[in-house]
């Protein structure tokens, strides 16, 4: 049986960042990915937004890693010539009743260490965004957008250059604890099963992370690791109307998302989304009948958009551990040593702000495994 030091399950943005951070000439790392390339699901089906850290409970991993990750993302993009843009962001309300919620978000953001936050009144909003209608807004200068694909490509290239092996079109089918670590069974594209003996398993498999956790005997319901699929759709806005705004524009957050917002890309094109609703299966079709929901949600704030401007664009699935009607839950990033599984590193429920946090998550995982390597 071939021996390696680390098996990373999943080549999304988080798995790639971890592979890049951990790989060097002294460690044998294999990254197992069921698709034929990196980032085929959640990592490539999102808003590509660099978040600042406003929404998350103070002291939570989401807050800590998002604020750290924000700076790290901008830094690596600058050093590696990866396109990004610090657009800034406005969380807007349409009437005076929403101001208290903006103040609450401001306080949370400040407790989390988010820099530069300001509450703007209607006149101040008009000076920077004359084409939107809002009573007040929370302004976040360090929010932005980036080229997620090229960031993932950089992480993959960095890991490969330092010796990591990527096993694409391969699927983990079983994991058994061994006296020296774990035996990991992988089925390749030809349906042949290969086994690896590894000291460490890092479960960064996103939508399938609960299934990987189950393979080693973890009760995912008891431990709150069950993944609930939360779908989000996007609609494109035609007519070059991205030129009408410069900032990301968000509504107040909902219990299950940070709201259906404007999605600017680096080419100046504009989308709206995502909405948020729970589903029982992974399906990336966009329901065109939801166009009414999108238009009604933005017509007052963005009066320059017409109903006829909207057309279905794409969708993504969030891997939530928060079931429908439950309150928000934090990232799970932990060594399962207390469950009798030392060296099994679980990353479960890595939804937004997982992209922004990806490098900070990689540093966090590196600290977790220091005692093993």
mmCIF file of C-alpha atoms in Angstrom:
data_model
loop_
_atom_site.group_PDB
_atom_site.id
_atom_site.type_symbol
_atom_site.label_atom_id
_atom_site.label_comp_id
_atom_site.label_asym_id
_atom_site.label_seq_id
_atom_site.Cartn_x
_atom_site.Cartn_y
_atom_site.Cartn_z
ATOM 1 C CA UNK A 1 0.000 0.000 0.000
ATOM 2 C CA UNK A 2 1.417 3.366 -1.015
ATOM 3 C CA UNK A 3 2.161 5.704 1.874
ATOM 4 C CA UNK A 4 1.698 9.484 1.838
ATOM 5 C CA UNK A 5 1.800 12.131 4.530
ATOM 6 C CA UNK A 6 -1.481 13.928 3.832
ATOM 7 C CA UNK A 7 -4.621 13.214 1.828
ATOM 8 C CA UNK A 8 -6.729 16.306 1.110
ATOM 9 C CA UNK A 9 -10.256 15.498 -0.026
ATOM 10 C CA UNK A 10 -11.606 18.190 -2.346
ATOM 11 C CA UNK A 11 -10.019 20.677 -4.753
ATOM 12 C CA UNK A 12 -12.272 23.636 -4.186
ATOM 13 C CA UNK A 13 -10.851 26.988 -3.130
ATOM 14 C CA UNK A 14 -10.308 25.824 0.467
ATOM 15 C CA UNK A 15 -8.700 22.483 -0.394
ATOM 16 C CA UNK A 16 -6.449 24.213 -2.916
ATOM 17 C CA UNK A 17 -5.387 26.906 -0.440
ATOM 18 C CA UNK A 18 -4.562 24.223 2.135
ATOM 19 C CA UNK A 19 -2.589 22.202 -0.440
ATOM 20 C CA UNK A 20 -0.617 25.295 -1.417
ATOM 21 C CA UNK A 21 0.162 26.157 2.199
ATOM 22 C CA UNK A 22 1.096 22.651 3.373
ATOM 23 C CA UNK A 23 2.967 21.260 0.400
ATOM 24 C CA UNK A 24 6.733 21.302 0.259
ATOM 25 C CA UNK A 25 9.507 18.953 -0.767
ATOM 26 C CA UNK A 26 9.458 17.225 2.613
ATOM 27 C CA UNK A 27 5.789 16.172 2.554
ATOM 28 C CA UNK A 28 3.960 13.816 0.232
ATOM 29 C CA UNK A 29 0.488 15.234 -0.373
ATOM 30 C CA UNK A 30 -2.267 13.918 -2.607
ATOM 31 C CA UNK A 31 -5.379 15.981 -3.372
ATOM 32 C CA UNK A 32 -8.354 13.842 -4.394
ATOM 33 C CA UNK A 33 -11.068 15.470 -6.528
ATOM 34 C CA UNK A 34 -14.040 13.724 -8.119
ATOM 35 C CA UNK A 35 -14.224 16.167 -11.055
ATOM 36 C CA UNK A 36 -11.714 16.560 -13.882
ATOM 37 C CA UNK A 37 -10.446 19.928 -12.634
ATOM 38 C CA UNK A 38 -10.528 22.171 -9.577
ATOM 39 C CA UNK A 39 -13.402 24.274 -8.251
ATOM 40 C CA UNK A 40 -16.302 22.754 -10.156
ATOM 41 C CA UNK A 41 -19.027 23.362 -7.592
ATOM 42 C CA UNK A 42 -19.407 25.933 -4.806
ATOM 43 C CA UNK A 43 -16.053 27.602 -5.509
ATOM 44 C CA UNK A 44 -16.980 28.511 -9.088
ATOM 45 C CA UNK A 45 -20.666 29.175 -8.508
ATOM 46 C CA UNK A 46 -20.685 32.227 -6.270
ATOM 47 C CA UNK A 47 -20.506 36.013 -6.341
ATOM 48 C CA UNK A 48 -16.667 36.184 -6.277
ATOM 49 C CA UNK A 49 -16.957 38.759 -3.501
ATOM 50 C CA UNK A 50 -14.193 39.563 -1.030
ATOM 51 C CA UNK A 51 -16.108 40.069 2.212
ATOM 52 C CA UNK A 52 -14.990 42.343 5.035
ATOM 53 C CA UNK A 53 -16.395 40.442 8.055
ATOM 54 C CA UNK A 54 -19.491 42.439 8.996
ATOM 55 C CA UNK A 55 -22.167 39.803 9.458
ATOM 56 C CA UNK A 56 -20.564 37.151 11.635
ATOM 57 C CA UNK A 57 -20.838 36.677 15.383
ATOM 58 C CA UNK A 58 -17.869 38.225 17.221
ATOM 59 C CA UNK A 59 -15.444 35.529 18.300
ATOM 60 C CA UNK A 60 -16.641 33.054 15.672
ATOM 61 C CA UNK A 61 -14.341 31.382 13.172
ATOM 62 C CA UNK A 62 -16.306 33.037 10.376
ATOM 63 C CA UNK A 63 -15.556 36.486 11.813
ATOM 64 C CA UNK A 64 -11.912 35.806 12.664
ATOM 65 C CA UNK A 65 -10.973 34.064 9.422
ATOM 66 C CA UNK A 66 -12.927 36.437 7.178
ATOM 67 C CA UNK A 67 -11.245 39.546 8.605
ATOM 68 C CA UNK A 68 -7.816 37.902 8.388
ATOM 69 C CA UNK A 69 -8.562 36.473 4.963
ATOM 70 C CA UNK A 70 -9.703 39.805 3.529
ATOM 71 C CA UNK A 71 -6.227 41.286 3.875
ATOM 72 C CA UNK A 72 -4.508 38.074 2.787
ATOM 73 C CA UNK A 73 -6.587 37.816 -0.414
ATOM 74 C CA UNK A 74 -5.798 41.361 -1.505
ATOM 75 C CA UNK A 75 -2.129 40.812 -0.701
ATOM 76 C CA UNK A 76 -1.757 37.604 -2.706
ATOM 77 C CA UNK A 77 -3.706 39.050 -5.648
ATOM 78 C CA UNK A 78 -1.322 41.996 -5.752
ATOM 79 C CA UNK A 79 1.783 39.807 -5.509
ATOM 80 C CA UNK A 80 0.652 37.233 -8.075
ATOM 81 C CA UNK A 81 -1.093 39.602 -10.533
ATOM 82 C CA UNK A 82 -4.502 38.061 -9.947
ATOM 83 C CA UNK A 83 -7.269 40.462 -10.895
ATOM 84 C CA UNK A 84 -9.234 41.942 -8.032
ATOM 85 C CA UNK A 85 -10.949 45.246 -7.334
ATOM 86 C CA UNK A 86 -11.641 46.899 -3.994
ATOM 87 C CA UNK A 87 -15.064 48.180 -5.039
ATOM 88 C CA UNK A 88 -16.453 48.902 -1.591
ATOM 89 C CA UNK A 89 -19.941 47.898 -0.562
ATOM 90 C CA UNK A 90 -23.174 49.525 0.553
ATOM 91 C CA UNK A 91 -25.678 47.665 2.723
ATOM 92 C CA UNK A 92 -28.794 49.754 2.130
ATOM 93 C CA UNK A 93 -32.183 50.257 3.760
ATOM 94 C CA UNK A 94 -35.184 51.955 2.212
ATOM 95 C CA UNK A 95 -36.680 53.628 5.295
ATOM 96 C CA UNK A 96 -35.891 54.847 8.795
ATOM 97 C CA UNK A 97 -36.976 51.547 10.347
ATOM 98 C CA UNK A 98 -33.904 49.853 8.896
ATOM 99 C CA UNK A 99 -31.362 52.215 10.456
ATOM 100 C CA UNK A 100 -31.296 50.341 13.769
ATOM 101 C CA UNK A 101 -30.281 47.187 11.923
ATOM 102 C CA UNK A 102 -27.502 49.055 10.104
ATOM 103 C CA UNK A 103 -26.235 50.318 13.450
ATOM 104 C CA UNK A 104 -26.253 46.770 14.782
ATOM 105 C CA UNK A 105 -24.251 45.544 11.781
ATOM 106 C CA UNK A 106 -21.852 48.460 12.278
ATOM 107 C CA UNK A 107 -21.268 47.430 15.901
ATOM 108 C CA UNK A 108 -20.734 43.787 14.947
ATOM 109 C CA UNK A 109 -18.292 44.769 12.204
ATOM 110 C CA UNK A 110 -16.331 47.002 14.557
ATOM 111 C CA UNK A 111 -16.131 44.244 17.190
ATOM 112 C CA UNK A 112 -14.792 41.929 14.485
ATOM 113 C CA UNK A 113 -12.056 44.404 13.580
ATOM 114 C CA UNK A 114 -13.471 45.537 10.230
ATOM 115 C CA UNK A 115 -11.843 48.823 9.266
ATOM 116 C CA UNK A 116 -13.387 51.943 7.738
ATOM 117 C CA UNK A 117 -17.083 51.259 8.316
ATOM 118 C CA UNK A 118 -19.423 54.264 8.103
ATOM 119 C CA UNK A 119 -23.153 54.892 8.277
ATOM 120 C CA UNK A 120 -24.204 57.093 5.344
ATOM 121 C CA UNK A 121 -27.388 59.129 5.037
ATOM 122 C CA UNK A 122 -29.339 59.606 1.822
ATOM 123 C CA UNK A 123 -27.351 62.631 0.717
ATOM 124 C CA UNK A 124 -24.013 60.913 1.277
ATOM 125 C CA UNK A 125 -25.212 57.874 -0.675
ATOM 126 C CA UNK A 126 -26.255 60.040 -3.627
ATOM 127 C CA UNK A 127 -22.767 61.559 -3.804
ATOM 128 C CA UNK A 128 -21.128 58.177 -4.418
ATOM 129 C CA UNK A 129 -24.010 56.254 -6.019
ATOM 130 C CA UNK A 130 -26.392 58.761 -7.692
ATOM 131 C CA UNK A 131 -28.400 56.045 -9.458
ATOM 132 C CA UNK A 132 -29.630 54.111 -6.440
ATOM 133 C CA UNK A 133 -32.443 54.903 -4.013
ATOM 134 C CA UNK A 134 -31.746 54.320 -0.335
ATOM 135 C CA UNK A 135 -32.619 56.017 2.944
ATOM 136 C CA UNK A 136 -29.323 55.021 4.623
ATOM 137 C CA UNK A 137 -26.451 52.623 4.135
ATOM 138 C CA UNK A 138 -23.553 50.958 5.900
ATOM 139 C CA UNK A 139 -20.430 51.566 3.834
ATOM 140 C CA UNK A 140 -17.654 48.964 3.820
ATOM 141 C CA UNK A 141 -14.575 50.196 1.900
ATOM 142 C CA UNK A 142 -12.659 46.891 2.012
ATOM 143 C CA UNK A 143 -15.245 44.711 0.289
ATOM 144 C CA UNK A 144 -14.465 43.844 -3.318
ATOM 145 C CA UNK A 145 -14.414 41.289 -6.127
ATOM 146 C CA UNK A 146 -11.766 38.968 -7.554
ATOM 147 C CA UNK A 147 -10.985 36.475 -10.290
ATOM 148 C CA UNK A 148 -11.658 33.298 -8.327
ATOM 149 C CA UNK A 149 -10.632 30.955 -11.125
ATOM 150 C CA UNK A 150 -7.154 32.439 -11.423
ATOM 151 C CA UNK A 151 -6.709 32.414 -7.658
ATOM 152 C CA UNK A 152 -7.557 28.706 -7.635
ATOM 153 C CA UNK A 153 -5.229 28.111 -10.573
ATOM 154 C CA UNK A 154 -2.443 29.849 -8.637
ATOM 155 C CA UNK A 155 -3.034 27.665 -5.565
ATOM 156 C CA UNK A 156 -3.020 24.506 -7.694
ATOM 157 C CA UNK A 157 0.178 25.528 -9.490
ATOM 158 C CA UNK A 158 1.868 26.475 -6.222
ATOM 159 C CA UNK A 159 1.007 23.111 -4.667
ATOM 160 C CA UNK A 160 2.128 21.154 -7.738
ATOM 161 C CA UNK A 161 5.411 23.053 -7.922
ATOM 162 C CA UNK A 162 6.124 22.034 -4.338
ATOM 163 C CA UNK A 163 5.408 18.376 -4.999
ATOM 164 C CA UNK A 164 1.689 17.845 -4.336
ATOM 165 C CA UNK A 165 -0.106 15.351 -6.581
ATOM 166 C CA UNK A 166 -3.637 16.017 -7.818
ATOM 167 C CA UNK A 167 -5.816 12.970 -8.439
ATOM 168 C CA UNK A 168 -8.628 14.312 -10.594
ATOM 169 C CA UNK A 169 -11.594 12.170 -11.632
ATOM 170 C CA UNK A 170 -11.023 10.135 -8.507
ATOM 171 C CA UNK A 171 -13.402 9.609 -5.621
ATOM 172 C CA UNK A 172 -12.831 8.661 -2.005
ATOM 173 C CA UNK A 173 -14.960 5.572 -1.336
ATOM 174 C CA UNK A 174 -13.806 4.527 2.119
ATOM 175 C CA UNK A 175 -11.625 5.661 4.994
ATOM 176 C CA UNK A 176 -10.518 3.320 7.760
ATOM 177 C CA UNK A 177 -8.471 4.158 10.802
ATOM 178 C CA UNK A 178 -5.094 2.452 10.932
ATOM 179 C CA UNK A 179 -2.524 2.243 13.713
ATOM 180 C CA UNK A 180 -0.322 4.645 11.732
ATOM 181 C CA UNK A 181 -3.107 6.955 10.560
ATOM 182 C CA UNK A 182 -5.757 6.159 7.972
ATOM 183 C CA UNK A 183 -6.239 3.857 5.026
ATOM 184 C CA UNK A 184 -7.998 5.789 2.256
ATOM 185 C CA UNK A 185 -9.671 3.944 -0.611
ATOM 186 C CA UNK A 186 -9.898 5.892 -3.863
ATOM 187 C CA UNK A 187 -11.766 4.815 -6.987
ATOM 188 C CA UNK A 188 -10.190 6.130 -10.196
ATOM 189 C CA UNK A 189 -11.794 6.962 -13.537
ATOM 190 C CA UNK A 190 -11.536 3.334 -14.650
ATOM 191 C CA UNK A 191 -13.337 2.188 -11.467
ATOM 192 C CA UNK A 192 -10.142 0.682 -10.089
ATOM 193 C CA UNK A 193 -9.712 1.069 -6.349
ATOM 194 C CA UNK A 194 -6.388 2.275 -4.989
ATOM 195 C CA UNK A 195 -5.524 2.455 -1.301
ATOM 196 C CA UNK A 196 -3.244 4.968 0.396
ATOM 197 C CA UNK A 197 -1.920 4.885 3.924
ATOM 198 C CA UNK A 198 -1.722 8.422 5.281
ATOM 199 C CA UNK A 199 -0.890 10.134 8.551
ATOM 200 C CA UNK A 200 -3.495 12.856 8.009
ATOM 201 C CA UNK A 201 -6.807 13.232 6.211
ATOM 202 C CA UNK A 202 -8.087 16.756 5.589
ATOM 203 C CA UNK A 203 -11.769 16.752 4.701
ATOM 204 C CA UNK A 204 -12.325 19.829 2.504
ATOM 205 C CA UNK A 205 -15.011 18.292 0.320
ATOM 206 C CA UNK A 206 -17.655 21.006 0.615
ATOM 207 C CA UNK A 207 -21.057 19.657 -0.377
ATOM 208 C CA UNK A 208 -19.896 16.109 0.426
ATOM 209 C CA UNK A 209 -18.018 16.837 3.649
ATOM 210 C CA UNK A 210 -20.645 15.169 5.830
ATOM 211 C CA UNK A 211 -20.416 11.985 3.763
ATOM 212 C CA UNK A 212 -16.615 11.927 4.142
ATOM 213 C CA UNK A 213 -17.004 12.446 7.900
ATOM 214 C CA UNK A 214 -19.432 9.513 8.041
ATOM 215 C CA UNK A 215 -16.848 7.232 6.428
ATOM 216 C CA UNK A 216 -14.721 7.310 9.570
ATOM 217 C CA UNK A 217 -17.707 6.620 11.812
ATOM 218 C CA UNK A 218 -18.666 10.138 12.900
ATOM 219 C CA UNK A 219 -22.372 10.557 13.683
ATOM 220 C CA UNK A 220 -23.083 13.616 11.532
ATOM 221 C CA UNK A 221 -26.520 14.264 13.012
ATOM 222 C CA UNK A 222 -25.383 14.045 16.628
ATOM 223 C CA UNK A 223 -22.396 16.305 15.942
ATOM 224 C CA UNK A 224 -24.269 18.827 13.797
ATOM 225 C CA UNK A 225 -22.283 18.025 10.655
ATOM 226 C CA UNK A 226 -25.155 17.139 8.326
ATOM 227 C CA UNK A 227 -25.003 19.255 5.154
ATOM 228 C CA UNK A 228 -28.193 20.983 4.029
ATOM 229 C CA UNK A 229 -28.240 22.188 0.434
ATOM 230 C CA UNK A 230 -29.176 25.853 0.126
ATOM 231 C CA UNK A 231 -29.521 26.948 -3.482
ATOM 232 C CA UNK A 232 -28.858 30.425 -4.830
ATOM 233 C CA UNK A 233 -29.712 31.623 -8.338
ATOM 234 C CA UNK A 234 -28.375 34.570 -10.315
ATOM 235 C CA UNK A 235 -29.945 36.648 -13.076
ATOM 236 C CA UNK A 236 -27.919 38.661 -15.588
ATOM 237 C CA UNK A 237 -28.716 42.322 -16.215
ATOM 238 C CA UNK A 238 -28.404 43.299 -19.878
ATOM 239 C CA UNK A 239 -27.853 46.652 -21.544
ATOM 240 C CA UNK A 240 -24.463 47.475 -20.037
ATOM 241 C CA UNK A 241 -26.114 48.614 -16.820
ATOM 242 C CA UNK A 242 -23.104 47.723 -14.738
ATOM 243 C CA UNK A 243 -21.915 51.258 -15.539
ATOM 244 C CA UNK A 244 -24.728 52.706 -13.422
ATOM 245 C CA UNK A 245 -23.110 51.618 -10.140
ATOM 246 C CA UNK A 246 -19.582 51.449 -8.786
ATOM 247 C CA UNK A 247 -20.064 49.644 -5.477
ATOM 248 C CA UNK A 248 -21.563 46.332 -4.479
ATOM 249 C CA UNK A 249 -25.096 47.070 -3.268
ATOM 250 C CA UNK A 250 -26.657 44.756 -0.657
ATOM 251 C CA UNK A 251 -29.994 44.737 1.165
ATOM 252 C CA UNK A 252 -30.395 43.823 4.816
ATOM 253 C CA UNK A 253 -29.354 40.197 5.492
ATOM 254 C CA UNK A 254 -31.937 37.447 5.908
ATOM 255 C CA UNK A 255 -31.810 34.573 8.427
ATOM 256 C CA UNK A 256 -30.242 32.247 5.805
ATOM 257 C CA UNK A 257 -28.236 34.594 3.564
ATOM 258 C CA UNK A 258 -26.681 38.026 3.308
ATOM 259 C CA UNK A 259 -29.323 39.022 0.805
ATOM 260 C CA UNK A 260 -29.905 39.196 -2.924
ATOM 261 C CA UNK A 261 -27.422 41.812 -4.089
ATOM 262 C CA UNK A 262 -25.720 43.317 -7.103
ATOM 263 C CA UNK A 263 -22.915 41.186 -8.471
ATOM 264 C CA UNK A 264 -20.327 43.187 -10.372
ATOM 265 C CA UNK A 265 -17.605 41.351 -12.262
ATOM 266 C CA UNK A 266 -14.179 42.522 -13.340
ATOM 267 C CA UNK A 267 -15.446 43.157 -16.881
ATOM 268 C CA UNK A 268 -18.087 45.585 -15.611
ATOM 269 C CA UNK A 269 -21.025 43.242 -16.213
ATOM 270 C CA UNK A 270 -23.850 43.133 -13.690
ATOM 271 C CA UNK A 271 -25.845 40.264 -12.203
ATOM 272 C CA UNK A 272 -28.328 40.052 -9.349
ATOM 273 C CA UNK A 273 -28.333 37.309 -6.750
ATOM 274 C CA UNK A 274 -28.241 34.976 -5.138
ATOM 275 C CA UNK A 275 -31.639 34.209 -3.710
ATOM 276 C CA UNK A 276 -31.676 31.456 -1.109
ATOM 277 C CA UNK A 277 -33.876 28.400 -0.663
ATOM 278 C CA UNK A 278 -33.288 24.873 0.603
ATOM 279 C CA UNK A 279 -33.329 21.943 -1.813
ATOM 280 C CA UNK A 280 -32.987 18.179 -1.494
ATOM 281 C CA UNK A 281 -30.667 17.562 -4.422
ATOM 282 C CA UNK A 282 -27.837 19.219 -6.324
ATOM 283 C CA UNK A 283 -29.299 20.757 -9.461
ATOM 284 C CA UNK A 284 -27.928 23.902 -11.066
ATOM 285 C CA UNK A 285 -30.905 24.810 -13.249
ATOM 286 C CA UNK A 286 -32.254 28.351 -12.812
ATOM 287 C CA UNK A 287 -36.011 28.698 -12.481
ATOM 288 C CA UNK A 288 -36.971 31.500 -14.861
ATOM 289 C CA UNK A 289 -40.202 32.086 -12.950
ATOM 290 C CA UNK A 290 -38.086 33.544 -10.139
ATOM 291 C CA UNK A 291 -37.443 36.561 -12.344
ATOM 292 C CA UNK A 292 -40.421 38.296 -10.678
ATOM 293 C CA UNK A 293 -38.843 37.760 -7.243
ATOM 294 C CA UNK A 294 -35.578 39.267 -8.419
ATOM 295 C CA UNK A 295 -37.164 42.283 -10.060
ATOM 296 C CA UNK A 296 -39.515 43.040 -7.174
ATOM 297 C CA UNK A 297 -36.602 42.751 -4.776
ATOM 298 C CA UNK A 298 -34.528 45.458 -6.480
ATOM 299 C CA UNK A 299 -36.851 47.716 -8.462
ATOM 300 C CA UNK A 300 -37.074 50.393 -5.750
ATOM 301 C CA UNK A 301 -33.375 50.436 -4.900
ATOM 302 C CA UNK A 302 -32.112 50.118 -8.494
ATOM 303 C CA UNK A 303 -34.692 52.006 -10.598
ATOM 304 C CA UNK A 304 -32.499 51.908 -13.720
ATOM 305 C CA UNK A 305 -33.109 48.151 -14.091
ATOM 306 C CA UNK A 306 -36.136 47.071 -16.123
ATOM 307 C CA UNK A 307 -37.903 43.736 -15.898
ATOM 308 C CA UNK A 308 -36.900 42.995 -19.490
ATOM 309 C CA UNK A 309 -33.219 43.417 -18.583
ATOM 310 C CA UNK A 310 -33.188 40.215 -16.513
ATOM 311 C CA UNK A 311 -32.332 36.751 -17.796
ATOM 312 C CA UNK A 312 -31.277 33.509 -16.015
ATOM 313 C CA UNK A 313 -27.507 33.267 -15.478
ATOM 314 C CA UNK A 314 -26.312 30.539 -13.120
ATOM 315 C CA UNK A 315 -26.817 29.001 -9.701
ATOM 316 C CA UNK A 316 -24.792 27.569 -6.853
ATOM 317 C CA UNK A 317 -25.360 25.415 -3.768
ATOM 318 C CA UNK A 318 -24.234 26.443 -0.289
ATOM 319 C CA UNK A 319 -23.097 23.561 1.982
ATOM 320 C CA UNK A 320 -24.883 24.707 5.142
ATOM 321 C CA UNK A 321 -24.913 22.907 8.474
ATOM 322 C CA UNK A 322 -27.718 25.285 9.395
ATOM 323 C CA UNK A 323 -30.978 23.541 8.580
ATOM 324 C CA UNK A 324 -33.981 25.499 7.410
ATOM 325 C CA UNK A 325 -35.477 27.547 10.289
ATOM 326 C CA UNK A 326 -32.336 27.139 12.413
ATOM 327 C CA UNK A 327 -30.155 30.033 13.453
ATOM 328 C CA UNK A 328 -26.779 30.573 11.800
ATOM 329 C CA UNK A 329 -23.903 28.232 12.593
ATOM 330 C CA UNK A 330 -20.158 28.685 12.526
ATOM 331 C CA UNK A 331 -17.560 26.912 10.396
ATOM 332 C CA UNK A 332 -16.487 23.497 11.672
ATOM 333 C CA UNK A 333 -12.681 23.278 11.395
ATOM 334 C CA UNK A 334 -11.256 20.805 13.877
ATOM 335 C CA UNK A 335 -9.001 17.859 14.565
ATOM 336 C CA UNK A 336 -11.311 15.000 15.553
ATOM 337 C CA UNK A 337 -8.834 13.699 18.134
ATOM 338 C CA UNK A 338 -11.467 13.879 20.883
ATOM 339 C CA UNK A 339 -13.574 11.420 18.871
ATOM 340 C CA UNK A 340 -10.689 8.963 18.799
ATOM 341 C CA UNK A 341 -9.633 10.068 15.302
ATOM 342 C CA UNK A 342 -6.367 11.986 15.720
ATOM 343 C CA UNK A 343 -5.230 13.434 12.409
ATOM 344 C CA UNK A 344 -8.680 13.505 10.815
ATOM 345 C CA UNK A 345 -9.178 17.208 10.147
ATOM 346 C CA UNK A 346 -12.794 18.081 9.444
ATOM 347 C CA UNK A 347 -13.877 21.195 7.539
ATOM 348 C CA UNK A 348 -17.664 21.128 7.407
ATOM 349 C CA UNK A 349 -20.179 23.862 6.591
ATOM 350 C CA UNK A 350 -17.617 26.007 4.762
ATOM 351 C CA UNK A 351 -20.001 28.345 2.992
ATOM 352 C CA UNK A 352 -19.662 32.134 2.687
ATOM 353 C CA UNK A 353 -17.256 33.656 3.658
ATOM 354 C CA UNK A 354 -15.212 30.579 2.717
ATOM 355 C CA UNK A 355 -13.726 32.170 -0.405
ATOM 356 C CA UNK A 356 -12.529 35.260 1.468
ATOM 357 C CA UNK A 357 -11.318 33.113 4.361
ATOM 358 C CA UNK A 358 -9.547 30.486 2.250
ATOM 359 C CA UNK A 359 -5.947 31.517 2.962
ATOM 360 C CA UNK A 360 -6.677 32.161 6.638
ATOM 361 C CA UNK A 361 -8.340 28.723 6.822
ATOM 362 C CA UNK A 362 -5.186 27.189 5.341
ATOM 363 C CA UNK A 363 -3.071 28.856 8.051
ATOM 364 C CA UNK A 364 -5.523 27.652 10.712
ATOM 365 C CA UNK A 365 -5.320 24.058 9.458
ATOM 366 C CA UNK A 366 -1.527 24.268 9.340
ATOM 367 C CA UNK A 367 -1.542 25.166 13.038
ATOM 368 C CA UNK A 368 -3.907 22.265 13.807
ATOM 369 C CA UNK A 369 -1.591 19.668 12.276
ATOM 370 C CA UNK A 370 1.757 20.893 13.611
ATOM 371 C CA UNK A 371 1.909 18.124 16.210
ATOM 372 C CA UNK A 372 1.639 15.479 13.483
ATOM 373 C CA UNK A 373 4.314 16.662 11.041
#
